[in-house]
XYZ file of C-alpha atoms in Angstrom:
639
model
C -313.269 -136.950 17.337
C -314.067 -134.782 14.429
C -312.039 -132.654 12.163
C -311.693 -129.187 12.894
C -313.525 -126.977 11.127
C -311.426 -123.934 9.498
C -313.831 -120.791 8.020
C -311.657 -117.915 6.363
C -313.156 -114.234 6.826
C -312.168 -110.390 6.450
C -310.564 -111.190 10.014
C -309.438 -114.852 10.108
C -305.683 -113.296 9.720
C -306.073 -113.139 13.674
C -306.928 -116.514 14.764
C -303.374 -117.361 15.472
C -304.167 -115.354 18.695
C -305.487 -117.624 21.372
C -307.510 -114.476 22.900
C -309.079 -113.801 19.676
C -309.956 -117.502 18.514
C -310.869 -118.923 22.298
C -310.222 -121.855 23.020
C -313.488 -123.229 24.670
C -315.314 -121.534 21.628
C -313.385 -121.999 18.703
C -313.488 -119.425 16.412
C -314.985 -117.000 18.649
C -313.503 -114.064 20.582
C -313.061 -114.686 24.231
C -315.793 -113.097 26.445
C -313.686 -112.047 29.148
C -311.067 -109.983 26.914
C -314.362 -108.471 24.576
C -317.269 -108.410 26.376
C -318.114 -105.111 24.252
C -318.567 -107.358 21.608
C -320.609 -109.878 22.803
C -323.140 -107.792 23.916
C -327.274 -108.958 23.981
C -327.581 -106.666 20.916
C -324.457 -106.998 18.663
C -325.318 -109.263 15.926
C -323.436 -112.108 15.279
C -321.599 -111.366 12.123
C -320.514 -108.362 13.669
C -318.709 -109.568 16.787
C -315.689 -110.915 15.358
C -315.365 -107.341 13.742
C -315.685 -106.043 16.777
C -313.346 -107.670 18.660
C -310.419 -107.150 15.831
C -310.970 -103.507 16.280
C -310.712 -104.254 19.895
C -307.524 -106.021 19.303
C -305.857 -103.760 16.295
C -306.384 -100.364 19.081
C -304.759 -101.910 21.921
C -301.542 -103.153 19.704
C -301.279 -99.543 18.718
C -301.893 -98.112 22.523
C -299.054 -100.544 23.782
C -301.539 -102.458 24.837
C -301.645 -105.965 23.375
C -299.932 -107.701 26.422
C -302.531 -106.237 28.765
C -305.293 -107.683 26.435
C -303.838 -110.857 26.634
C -303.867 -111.204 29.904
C -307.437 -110.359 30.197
C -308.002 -113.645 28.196
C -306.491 -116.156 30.245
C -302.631 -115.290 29.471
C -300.965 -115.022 32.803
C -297.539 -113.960 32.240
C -298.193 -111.232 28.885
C -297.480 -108.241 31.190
C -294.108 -109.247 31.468
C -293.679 -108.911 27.569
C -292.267 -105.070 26.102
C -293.845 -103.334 23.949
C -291.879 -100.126 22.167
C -294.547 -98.905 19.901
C -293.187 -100.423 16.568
C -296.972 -101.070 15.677
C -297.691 -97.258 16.223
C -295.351 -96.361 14.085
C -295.795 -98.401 11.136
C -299.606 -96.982 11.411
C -298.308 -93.068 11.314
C -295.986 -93.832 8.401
C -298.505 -95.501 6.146
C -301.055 -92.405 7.145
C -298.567 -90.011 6.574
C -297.752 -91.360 2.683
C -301.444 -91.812 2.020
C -302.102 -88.751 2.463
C -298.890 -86.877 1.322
C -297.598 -83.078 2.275
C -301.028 -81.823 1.814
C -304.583 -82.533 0.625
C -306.461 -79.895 -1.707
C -310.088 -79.993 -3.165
C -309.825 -79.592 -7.212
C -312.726 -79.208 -9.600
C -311.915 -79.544 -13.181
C -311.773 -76.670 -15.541
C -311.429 -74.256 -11.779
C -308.325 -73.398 -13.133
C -308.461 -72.087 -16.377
C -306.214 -69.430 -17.449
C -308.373 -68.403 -20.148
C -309.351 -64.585 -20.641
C -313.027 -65.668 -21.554
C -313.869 -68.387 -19.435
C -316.625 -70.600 -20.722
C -319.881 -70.807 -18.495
C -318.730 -74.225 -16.802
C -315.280 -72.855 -16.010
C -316.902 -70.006 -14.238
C -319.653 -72.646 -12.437
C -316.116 -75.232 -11.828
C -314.410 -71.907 -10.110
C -317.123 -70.701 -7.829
C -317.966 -74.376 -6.696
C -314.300 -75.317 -5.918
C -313.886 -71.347 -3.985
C -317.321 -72.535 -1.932
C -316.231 -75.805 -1.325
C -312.244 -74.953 0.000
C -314.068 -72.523 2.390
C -316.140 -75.180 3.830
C -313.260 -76.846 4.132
C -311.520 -74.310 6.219
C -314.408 -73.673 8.644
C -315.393 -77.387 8.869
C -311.225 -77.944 9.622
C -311.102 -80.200 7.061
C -307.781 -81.534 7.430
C -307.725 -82.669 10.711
C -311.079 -84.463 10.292
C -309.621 -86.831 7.423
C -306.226 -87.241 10.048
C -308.671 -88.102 12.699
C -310.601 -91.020 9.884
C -307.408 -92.257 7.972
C -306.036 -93.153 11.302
C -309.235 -95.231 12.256
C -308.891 -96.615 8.500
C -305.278 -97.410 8.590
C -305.725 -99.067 12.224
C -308.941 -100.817 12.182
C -309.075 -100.980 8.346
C -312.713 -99.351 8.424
C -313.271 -95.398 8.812
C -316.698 -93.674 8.583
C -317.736 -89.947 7.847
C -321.349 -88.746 8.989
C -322.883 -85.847 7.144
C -325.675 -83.550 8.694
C -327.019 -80.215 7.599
C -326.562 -77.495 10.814
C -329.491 -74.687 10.506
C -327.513 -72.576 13.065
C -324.232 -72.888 11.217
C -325.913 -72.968 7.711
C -323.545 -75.602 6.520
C -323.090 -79.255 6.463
C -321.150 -80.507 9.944
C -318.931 -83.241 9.077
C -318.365 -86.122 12.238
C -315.876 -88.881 12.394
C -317.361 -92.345 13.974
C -315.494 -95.045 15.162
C -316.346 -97.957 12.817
C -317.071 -100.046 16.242
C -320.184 -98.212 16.134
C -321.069 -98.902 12.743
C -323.681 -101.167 11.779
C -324.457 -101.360 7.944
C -328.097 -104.131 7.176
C -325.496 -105.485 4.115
C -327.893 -107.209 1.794
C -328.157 -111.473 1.589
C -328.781 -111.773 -1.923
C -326.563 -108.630 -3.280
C -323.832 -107.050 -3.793
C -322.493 -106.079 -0.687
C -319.853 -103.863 -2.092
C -322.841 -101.821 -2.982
C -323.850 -99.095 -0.488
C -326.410 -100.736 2.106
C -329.821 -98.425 2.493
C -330.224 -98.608 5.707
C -327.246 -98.049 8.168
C -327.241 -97.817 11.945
C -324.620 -96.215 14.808
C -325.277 -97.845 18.045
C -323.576 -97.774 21.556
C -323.957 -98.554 25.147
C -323.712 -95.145 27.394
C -322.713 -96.101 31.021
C -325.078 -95.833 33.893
C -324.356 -93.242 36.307
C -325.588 -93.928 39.970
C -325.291 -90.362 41.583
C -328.107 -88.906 38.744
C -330.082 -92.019 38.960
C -329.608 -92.554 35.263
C -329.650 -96.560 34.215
C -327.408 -97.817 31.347
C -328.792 -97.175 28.369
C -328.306 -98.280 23.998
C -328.487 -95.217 21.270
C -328.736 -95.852 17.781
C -329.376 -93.258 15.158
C -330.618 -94.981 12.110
C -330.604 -93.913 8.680
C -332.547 -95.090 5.793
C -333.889 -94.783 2.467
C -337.941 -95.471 1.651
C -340.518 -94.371 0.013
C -341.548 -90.924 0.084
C -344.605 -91.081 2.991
C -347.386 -88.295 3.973
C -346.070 -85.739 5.714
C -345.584 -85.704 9.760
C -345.395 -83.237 12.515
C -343.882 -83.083 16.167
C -346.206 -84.538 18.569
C -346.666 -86.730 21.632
C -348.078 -90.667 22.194
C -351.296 -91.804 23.974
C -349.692 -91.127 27.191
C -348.572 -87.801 26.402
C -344.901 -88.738 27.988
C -343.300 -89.624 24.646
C -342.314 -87.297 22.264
C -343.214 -88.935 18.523
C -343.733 -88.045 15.144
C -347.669 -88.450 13.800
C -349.113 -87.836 10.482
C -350.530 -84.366 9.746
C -354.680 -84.286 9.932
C -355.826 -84.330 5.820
C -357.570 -81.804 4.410
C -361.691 -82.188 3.976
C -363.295 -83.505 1.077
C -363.553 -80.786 -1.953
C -367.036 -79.409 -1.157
C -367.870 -79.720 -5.205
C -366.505 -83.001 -5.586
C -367.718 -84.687 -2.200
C -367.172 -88.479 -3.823
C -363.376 -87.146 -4.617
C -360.800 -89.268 -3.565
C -358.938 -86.735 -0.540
C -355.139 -87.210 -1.462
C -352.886 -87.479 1.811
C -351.118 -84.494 3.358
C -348.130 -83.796 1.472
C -344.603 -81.752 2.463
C -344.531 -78.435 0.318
C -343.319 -79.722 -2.955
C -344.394 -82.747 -3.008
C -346.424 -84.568 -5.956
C -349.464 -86.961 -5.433
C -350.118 -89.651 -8.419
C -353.712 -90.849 -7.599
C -353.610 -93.848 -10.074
C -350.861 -95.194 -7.864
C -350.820 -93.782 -4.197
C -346.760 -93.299 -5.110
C -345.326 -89.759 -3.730
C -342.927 -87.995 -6.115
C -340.375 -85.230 -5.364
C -338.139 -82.786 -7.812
C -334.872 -82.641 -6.282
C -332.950 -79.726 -6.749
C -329.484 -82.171 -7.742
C -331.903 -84.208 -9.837
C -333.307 -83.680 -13.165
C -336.272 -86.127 -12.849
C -338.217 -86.761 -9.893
C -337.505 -89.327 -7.310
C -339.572 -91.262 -5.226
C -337.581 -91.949 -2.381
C -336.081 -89.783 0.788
C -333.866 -90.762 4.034
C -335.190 -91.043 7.342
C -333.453 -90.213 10.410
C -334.064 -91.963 13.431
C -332.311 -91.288 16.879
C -333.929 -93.909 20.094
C -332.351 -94.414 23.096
C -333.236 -97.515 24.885
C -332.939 -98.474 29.001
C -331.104 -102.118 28.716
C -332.899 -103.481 31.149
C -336.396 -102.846 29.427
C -335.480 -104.455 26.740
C -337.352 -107.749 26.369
C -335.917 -111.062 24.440
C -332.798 -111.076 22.504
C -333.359 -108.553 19.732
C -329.866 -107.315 17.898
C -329.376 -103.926 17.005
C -331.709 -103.536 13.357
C -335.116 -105.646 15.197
C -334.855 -103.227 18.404
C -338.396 -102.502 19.349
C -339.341 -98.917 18.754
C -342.716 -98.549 21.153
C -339.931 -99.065 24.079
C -337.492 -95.947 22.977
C -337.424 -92.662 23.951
C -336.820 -90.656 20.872
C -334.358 -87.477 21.004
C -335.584 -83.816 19.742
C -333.255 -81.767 17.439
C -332.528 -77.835 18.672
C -335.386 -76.483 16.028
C -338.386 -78.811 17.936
C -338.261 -81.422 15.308
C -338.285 -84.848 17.270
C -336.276 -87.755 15.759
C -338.408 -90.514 14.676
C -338.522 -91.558 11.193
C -337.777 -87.275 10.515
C -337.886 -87.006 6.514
C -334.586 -85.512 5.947
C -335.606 -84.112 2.433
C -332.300 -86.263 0.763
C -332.388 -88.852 -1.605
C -329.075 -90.599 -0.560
C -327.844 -91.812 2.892
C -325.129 -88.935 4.244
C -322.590 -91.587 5.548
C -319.424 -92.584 3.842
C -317.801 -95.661 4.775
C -314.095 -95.529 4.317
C -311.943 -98.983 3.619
C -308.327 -98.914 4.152
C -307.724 -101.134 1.418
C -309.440 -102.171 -1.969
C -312.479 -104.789 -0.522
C -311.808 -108.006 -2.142
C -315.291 -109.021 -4.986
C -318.830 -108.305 -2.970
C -316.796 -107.404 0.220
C -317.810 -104.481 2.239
C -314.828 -103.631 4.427
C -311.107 -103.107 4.400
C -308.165 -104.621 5.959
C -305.852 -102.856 8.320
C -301.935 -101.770 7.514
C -301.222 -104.304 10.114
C -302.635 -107.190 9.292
C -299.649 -108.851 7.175
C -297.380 -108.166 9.870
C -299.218 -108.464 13.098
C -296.979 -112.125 13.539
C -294.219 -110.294 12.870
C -294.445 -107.524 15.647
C -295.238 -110.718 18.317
C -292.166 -112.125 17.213
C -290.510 -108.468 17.936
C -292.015 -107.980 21.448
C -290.672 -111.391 22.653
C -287.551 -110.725 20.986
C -287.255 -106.997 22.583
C -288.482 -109.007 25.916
C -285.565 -111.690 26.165
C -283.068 -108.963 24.864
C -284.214 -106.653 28.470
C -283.446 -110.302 30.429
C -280.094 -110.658 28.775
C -279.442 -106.904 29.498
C -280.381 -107.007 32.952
C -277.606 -110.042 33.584
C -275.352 -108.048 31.496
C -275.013 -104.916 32.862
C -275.801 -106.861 36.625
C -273.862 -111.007 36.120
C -274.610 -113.304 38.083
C -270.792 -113.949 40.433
C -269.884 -117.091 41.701
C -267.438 -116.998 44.909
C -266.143 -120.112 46.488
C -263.658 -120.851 48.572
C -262.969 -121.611 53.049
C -264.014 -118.974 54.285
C -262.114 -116.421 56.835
C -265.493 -115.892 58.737
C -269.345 -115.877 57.620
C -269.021 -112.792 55.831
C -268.519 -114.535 52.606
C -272.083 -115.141 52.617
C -273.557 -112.646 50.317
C -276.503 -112.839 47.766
C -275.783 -109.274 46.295
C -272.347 -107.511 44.304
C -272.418 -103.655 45.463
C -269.483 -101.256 43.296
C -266.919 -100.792 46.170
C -267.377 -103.856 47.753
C -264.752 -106.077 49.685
C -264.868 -109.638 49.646
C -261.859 -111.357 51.997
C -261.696 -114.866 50.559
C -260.017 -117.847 52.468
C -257.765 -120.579 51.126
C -258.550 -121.915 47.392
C -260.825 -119.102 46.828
C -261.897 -117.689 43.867
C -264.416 -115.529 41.806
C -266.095 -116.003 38.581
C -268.929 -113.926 36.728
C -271.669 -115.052 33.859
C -270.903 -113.605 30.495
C -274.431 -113.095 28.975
C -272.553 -110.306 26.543
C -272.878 -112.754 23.528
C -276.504 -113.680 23.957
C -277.248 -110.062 23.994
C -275.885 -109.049 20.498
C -277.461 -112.364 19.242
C -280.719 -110.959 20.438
C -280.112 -107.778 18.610
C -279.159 -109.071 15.659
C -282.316 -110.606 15.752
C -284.396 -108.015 16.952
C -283.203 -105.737 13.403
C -283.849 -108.956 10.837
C -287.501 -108.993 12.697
C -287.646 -104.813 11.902
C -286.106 -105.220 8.375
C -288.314 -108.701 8.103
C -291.620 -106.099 8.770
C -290.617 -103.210 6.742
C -290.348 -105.617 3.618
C -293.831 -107.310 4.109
C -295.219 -104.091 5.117
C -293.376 -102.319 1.929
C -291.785 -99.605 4.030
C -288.610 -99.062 2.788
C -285.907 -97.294 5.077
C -286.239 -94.166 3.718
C -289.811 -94.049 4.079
C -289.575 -95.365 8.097
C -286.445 -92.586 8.669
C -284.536 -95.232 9.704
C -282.066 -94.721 6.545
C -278.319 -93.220 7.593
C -278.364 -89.797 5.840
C -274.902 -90.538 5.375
C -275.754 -93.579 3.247
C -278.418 -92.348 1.373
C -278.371 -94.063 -2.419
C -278.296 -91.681 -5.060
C -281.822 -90.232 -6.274
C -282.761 -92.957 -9.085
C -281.298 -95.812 -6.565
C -283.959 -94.347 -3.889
C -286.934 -93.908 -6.475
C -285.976 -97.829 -7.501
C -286.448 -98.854 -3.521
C -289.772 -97.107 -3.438
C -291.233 -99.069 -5.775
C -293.365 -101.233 -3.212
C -294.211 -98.135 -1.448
C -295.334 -96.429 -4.805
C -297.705 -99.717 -5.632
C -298.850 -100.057 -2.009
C -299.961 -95.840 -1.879
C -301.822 -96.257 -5.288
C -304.055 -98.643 -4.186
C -304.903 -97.429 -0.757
C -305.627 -93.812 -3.168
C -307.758 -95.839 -5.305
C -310.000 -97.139 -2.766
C -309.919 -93.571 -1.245
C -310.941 -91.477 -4.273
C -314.399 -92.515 -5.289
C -315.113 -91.908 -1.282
C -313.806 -88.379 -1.338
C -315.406 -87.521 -4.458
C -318.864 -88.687 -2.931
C -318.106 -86.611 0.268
C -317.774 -83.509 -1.979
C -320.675 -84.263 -3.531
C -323.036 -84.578 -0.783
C -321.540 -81.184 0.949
C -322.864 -79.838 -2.670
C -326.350 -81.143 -2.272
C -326.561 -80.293 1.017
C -325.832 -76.491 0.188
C -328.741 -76.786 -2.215
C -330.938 -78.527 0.389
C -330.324 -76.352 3.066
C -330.916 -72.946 0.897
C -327.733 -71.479 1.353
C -327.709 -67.792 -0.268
C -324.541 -68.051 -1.741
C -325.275 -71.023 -2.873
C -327.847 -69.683 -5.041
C -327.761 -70.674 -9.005
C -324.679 -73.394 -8.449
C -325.398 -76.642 -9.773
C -323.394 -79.669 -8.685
C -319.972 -80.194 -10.151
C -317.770 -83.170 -10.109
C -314.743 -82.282 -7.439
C -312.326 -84.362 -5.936
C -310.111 -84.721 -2.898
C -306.157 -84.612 -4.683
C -303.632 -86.012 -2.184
C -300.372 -84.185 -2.261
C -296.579 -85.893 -2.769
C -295.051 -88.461 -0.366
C -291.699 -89.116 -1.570
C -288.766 -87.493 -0.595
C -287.353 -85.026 -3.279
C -283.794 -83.711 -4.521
C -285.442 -79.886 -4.901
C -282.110 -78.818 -6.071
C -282.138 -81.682 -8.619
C -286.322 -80.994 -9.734
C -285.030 -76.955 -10.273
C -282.344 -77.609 -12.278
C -284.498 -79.898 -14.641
C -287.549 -77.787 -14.601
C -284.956 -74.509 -15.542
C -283.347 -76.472 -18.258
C -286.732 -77.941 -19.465
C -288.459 -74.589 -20.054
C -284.777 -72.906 -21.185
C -284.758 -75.660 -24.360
C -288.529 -75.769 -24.445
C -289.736 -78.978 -23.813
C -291.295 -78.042 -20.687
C -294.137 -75.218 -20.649
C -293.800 -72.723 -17.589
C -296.906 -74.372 -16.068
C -295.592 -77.768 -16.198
C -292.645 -76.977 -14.669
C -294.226 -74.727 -11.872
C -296.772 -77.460 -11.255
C -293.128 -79.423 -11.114
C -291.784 -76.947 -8.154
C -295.209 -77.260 -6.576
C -295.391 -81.146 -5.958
C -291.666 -81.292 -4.721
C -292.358 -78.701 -2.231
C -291.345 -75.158 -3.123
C -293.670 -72.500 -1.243
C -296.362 -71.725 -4.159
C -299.028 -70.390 -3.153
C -301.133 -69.906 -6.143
C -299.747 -71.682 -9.704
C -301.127 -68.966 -11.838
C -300.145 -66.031 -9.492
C -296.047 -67.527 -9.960
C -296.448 -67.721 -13.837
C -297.410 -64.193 -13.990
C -294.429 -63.167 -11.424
C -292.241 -64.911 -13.545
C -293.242 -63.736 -16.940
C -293.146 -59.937 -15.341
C -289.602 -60.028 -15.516
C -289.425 -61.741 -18.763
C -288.376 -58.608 -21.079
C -286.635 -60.473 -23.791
C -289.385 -62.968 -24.300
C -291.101 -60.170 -24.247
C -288.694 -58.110 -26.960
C -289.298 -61.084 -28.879
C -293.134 -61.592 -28.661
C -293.695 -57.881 -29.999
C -291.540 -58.466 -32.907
C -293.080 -61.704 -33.612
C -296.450 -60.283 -34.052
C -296.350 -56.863 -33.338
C -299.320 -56.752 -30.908
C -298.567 -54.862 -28.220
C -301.921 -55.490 -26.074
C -300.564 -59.559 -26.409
C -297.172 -58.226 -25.132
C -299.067 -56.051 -22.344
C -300.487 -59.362 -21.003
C -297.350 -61.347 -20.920
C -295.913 -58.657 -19.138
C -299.188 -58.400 -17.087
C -298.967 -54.115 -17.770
C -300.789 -52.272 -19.475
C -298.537 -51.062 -22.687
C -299.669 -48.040 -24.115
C -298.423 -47.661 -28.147
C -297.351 -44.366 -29.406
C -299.506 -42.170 -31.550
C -297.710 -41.827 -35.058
C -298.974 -38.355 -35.436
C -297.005 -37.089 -32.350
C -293.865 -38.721 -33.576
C -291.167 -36.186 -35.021
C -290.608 -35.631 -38.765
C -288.163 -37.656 -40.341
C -284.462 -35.693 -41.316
C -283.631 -36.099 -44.639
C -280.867 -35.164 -46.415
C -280.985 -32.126 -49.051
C -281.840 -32.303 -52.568
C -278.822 -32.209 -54.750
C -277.431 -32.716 -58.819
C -276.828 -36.278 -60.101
C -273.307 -35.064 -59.527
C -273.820 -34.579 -55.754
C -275.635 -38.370 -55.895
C -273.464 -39.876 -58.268
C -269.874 -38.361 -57.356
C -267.511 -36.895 -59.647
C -264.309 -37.507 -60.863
C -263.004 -34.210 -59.268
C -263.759 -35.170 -56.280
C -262.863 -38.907 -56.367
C -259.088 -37.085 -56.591
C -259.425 -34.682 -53.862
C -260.342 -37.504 -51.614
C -257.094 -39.403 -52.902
C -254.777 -36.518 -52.111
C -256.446 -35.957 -49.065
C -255.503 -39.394 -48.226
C -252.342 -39.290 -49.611
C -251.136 -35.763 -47.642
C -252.668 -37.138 -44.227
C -250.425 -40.107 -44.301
C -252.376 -41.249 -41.256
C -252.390 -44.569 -39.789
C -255.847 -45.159 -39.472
């Protein structure tokens, strides 16, 4: 008998689970329990994927026991599950993204009076791009993806320009419908050029309609002639074909005839390439993304093809609402509008993440056998098992259940005794709470961050920023792998502005914004006011450091620069102090934020001098030196 062979993947964490590495097929999900997955069209590589998102969604629907017993396990439904997994997932989501998420460009927020011509662009590009935000509903789309991220340990963002709505629509894919081509011989961390979404739609008997396979395919090529709408051979199928050429130039007849080109375009005769100026671009490009959307009857297709080698001449093609039918439709892009999103940092030419739960997935089995022996040991608890014995007085002693209120007439030597399963039970959970303190720490949820900390107990503030210390490492590097993905988001929504023509739009260049997530830990705000008050009061804290300070531990600010002003509005002895500093009352007027309008010296009053007088009447004479004595003298105040 040969040695067992043991291959370590993104999702190898999981073949301690007998549905997930079958038995009969070692390595390999079990059909029963994912037939999803091993469907005629899922390639290979991409069914254990498939089957761990399978596996992660039911532990976090309660549904893990019910999984298992699809796969052979005939006694799982009898196991509890309380939803620990579920919340584990919403705490990790909720610190990733902290209290709130806002879209930043740099130099937006300038307080400058004279703005420089970038600060002006950075402003009207981060206004355009927070209303997009607000009317694509922004914020619940990244809820809706950071769960699939956090879960599955894969999310995925679909961009697409909507003539009707004249803005970019953003859509939120399950990853199970993801199907990047990853290159052999390359980096796969890379971003793959072509990328498919692809999923079986249900037959449905009472409209006649067969089961059928979409996929909508993006990719990147070479810039081709230009196409137009247009049917096949049989006139049944809706395609794209190439636009007729123009003649021959009637003075050059020997000419070569260049190929019909899309308004724009540039033809290099010397060689055949296709250029395009891109309005993001400052060079031309030579490349554009197609978009493809076939749908395919299952039972027409032929062989065993997998999802990228599906054969075109047998799918129906869809038509988008302006006429324009879907095959190989030149989207006018130079980039591929999906973002993949991975939960975690990929390990060195990886392309996907790793779910929250993987580290502790063990862990929460051990919990729901636990939490199902501790409902056994309550039921004989609360309900013991009684032993009676004894000659009985007639058959009535015969009884199989203990009613309250019952009478039990026992004969000679009789006798009663009960099972004490009370101990057993706090054994169990004691156990149960090292299993959900055993989690939190691999996890690196502290109490505080679960809610499961006693307010009563709480540590004091430094003792509860020392315990978040895992929590602080494990959120920075699930926000590093996030950034660079928000950042690109941003950026396409720019481009696609441009692309699209948008009026307001008009003259805005692309600008480098980003997606800043807001605070997670819990905060003393009596403690962060007193040290932002004293910091400004000595003056090692500026009033916009110390606002921004407010901000983050959640005071209601609005708008940053709107507070300053407020506050330095009722600031008259800084002010006092400012205007005899310099003396410049139009700087004083815009600390104040009023208009302060200086007196003119010619309306101010003449100046009362005293009367000329003798250098006695300056000087003083002696004379009077001795009146004032006597005076003195002859009061004989007190004063």
């Amino acid at each position: 008998m040969g040695l067992r062979e043991v291959v370590i993947h993104a999702w190898s964490w999981l073949n301690y689970k007998p549905v997930y590495s079958d038995g009969d097929n070692p390595g390999m999900p079990n059909r029963r329990a994912f037939p999803e997955a091993n469907a005629m069209w899922v390639p290979e590589e991409d069914q254990k994927r498939l089957a761990a998102y399978k596996l992660l969604q039911a532990y976090d629907n309660n549904q893990a026991a019910e999984l298992a017993e699809a796969g052979g396990d005939l006694h799982a439904r009898e196991k509890r599950e309380f939803g620990d997994p579920a919340m584990f997932i919403d705490t990790v989501m909720a610190n990733v993204l902290g209290r709130e998420q806002t879209i930043t460009v740099a130099g937006a927020d300038t307080d400058s009076d004279t703005p420089t011509p970038d600060e002006t662009m950075a402003a009207k590009v981060q206004e355009l791009l927070r209303g997009w935000a607000e009317s694509e509903l922004l914020p619940m789309r990244i809820q809706q993806t950071e769960r699939k991220a956090v879960t599955l340990g894969d999310g995925v963002y679909r961009l697409a320009w909507e003539p009707g709505k004249m803005r970019p629509v953003l859509r939120v894919h399950d990853p199970g419908f993801y199907f990047p081509i990853l290159p052999e011989d390359g980096d796969a961390g890379d971003y793959p050029t072509r990328v498919h979404f692809a999923w079986e739609l249900p037959a449905d008997e009472r409209r006649g309609i067969k089961a059928r396979l979409r996929r909508i395919t993006y990719e990147l090529d070479w810039i081709r002639p230009a196409t137009a709408s247009g049917v096949d051979e049989t006139g049944k199928r809706a395609v794209r074909a190439p636009v007729p050429a123009d003649g021959p130039d009637p003075d050059q007849p020997d000419a070569e005839v260049p190929p019909p080109l899309t308004p724009g375009d540039l033809y290099s005769p010397e060689t055949g390439a296709i250029a395009r100026q891109y309005p993001w671009n400052d060079g031309l490009s030579y490349v554009t993304c197609y978009l493809t959307d076939a749908t395919w009857v299952l039972e027409d297709i032929k062989g065993n093809p997998d999802v990228d080698s599906l054969p075109l001449d047998a799918a129906t093609f869809a038509t988008r609402g302006d006429g324009e039918v879907l095959d190989h439709l030149d989207l006018m892009l130079d980039f591929v509008p999906v973002i993949h999103l991975p939960n975690t940092v990929p390990p060195a030419e990886e392309h996907w993440g790793q779910s929250s739960l993987a580290k502790v997935l063990q862990i929460f089995d051990e919990l729901t056998s636990a939490d199902t022996d501790s409902a056994k040991a309550s039921a004989t608890t609360g309900a013991p098992v009684v032993g009676v014995w004894g000659k009985a007085a007639d058959s009535r002693l015969e009884v199989h259940a203990i009613q309250a209120g019952m009478f039990l007439k026992l004969g000679e030597g009789g006798g009663m005794q009960t099972l004490d399963t009370s101990r057993n039970l706090a054994e169990l959970r004691s156990h149960v709470h090292d299993l959900e303190d055993r989690a939190a720490k691999v996890a690196r949820l502290p109490a505080v961050a679960l809610g499961t900390l006693d307010p009563s107990k709480a540590p004091s503030g430094y003792a509860m920023d020392v315990s978040l210390g895992p929590l602080d490492a494990l959120i920075a590097s699930m926000r590093l792998a996030r950034d660079h993905k928000y950042t690109l988001l941003l950026k396409m929504v720019q481009r696609l502005y441009l692309a699209g023509q948008h009026p307001d739009w008009a003259g805005v260049r692309v600008m480098p914004a980003r997606l800043v997530f807001g605070s997670y830990k819990p905060t003393d705000k009596a403690a962060v006011l007193e040290l932002a008050a004293t910091g400004v009061e000595k003056g090692v804290l500026s009033l916009e450091t110390a606002v921004q300070m407010l901000d983050e531990a959640g005071f209601p600010i609005e708008d940053a620069q709107r507070e300053i002003e407020r506050i330095q509005a009722r600031q008259f002895e800084k002010a006092r102090a400012l205007a005899d500093a310099t003396s410049d009352m139009d700087l004083v007027g815009s600390f104040l934020g009023v208009t302060v309008t200086e007196p003119d010296p010619a309306d101010a009053p003449p100046p009362q001098l005293p009367p000329a007088g003798t250098d006695e009447d300056l000087t003083g004479g002696e004379d009077d030196e001795e009146d004032d004595e006597q005076g003195q003298q002859g009061s004989r105040g007190n004063a």
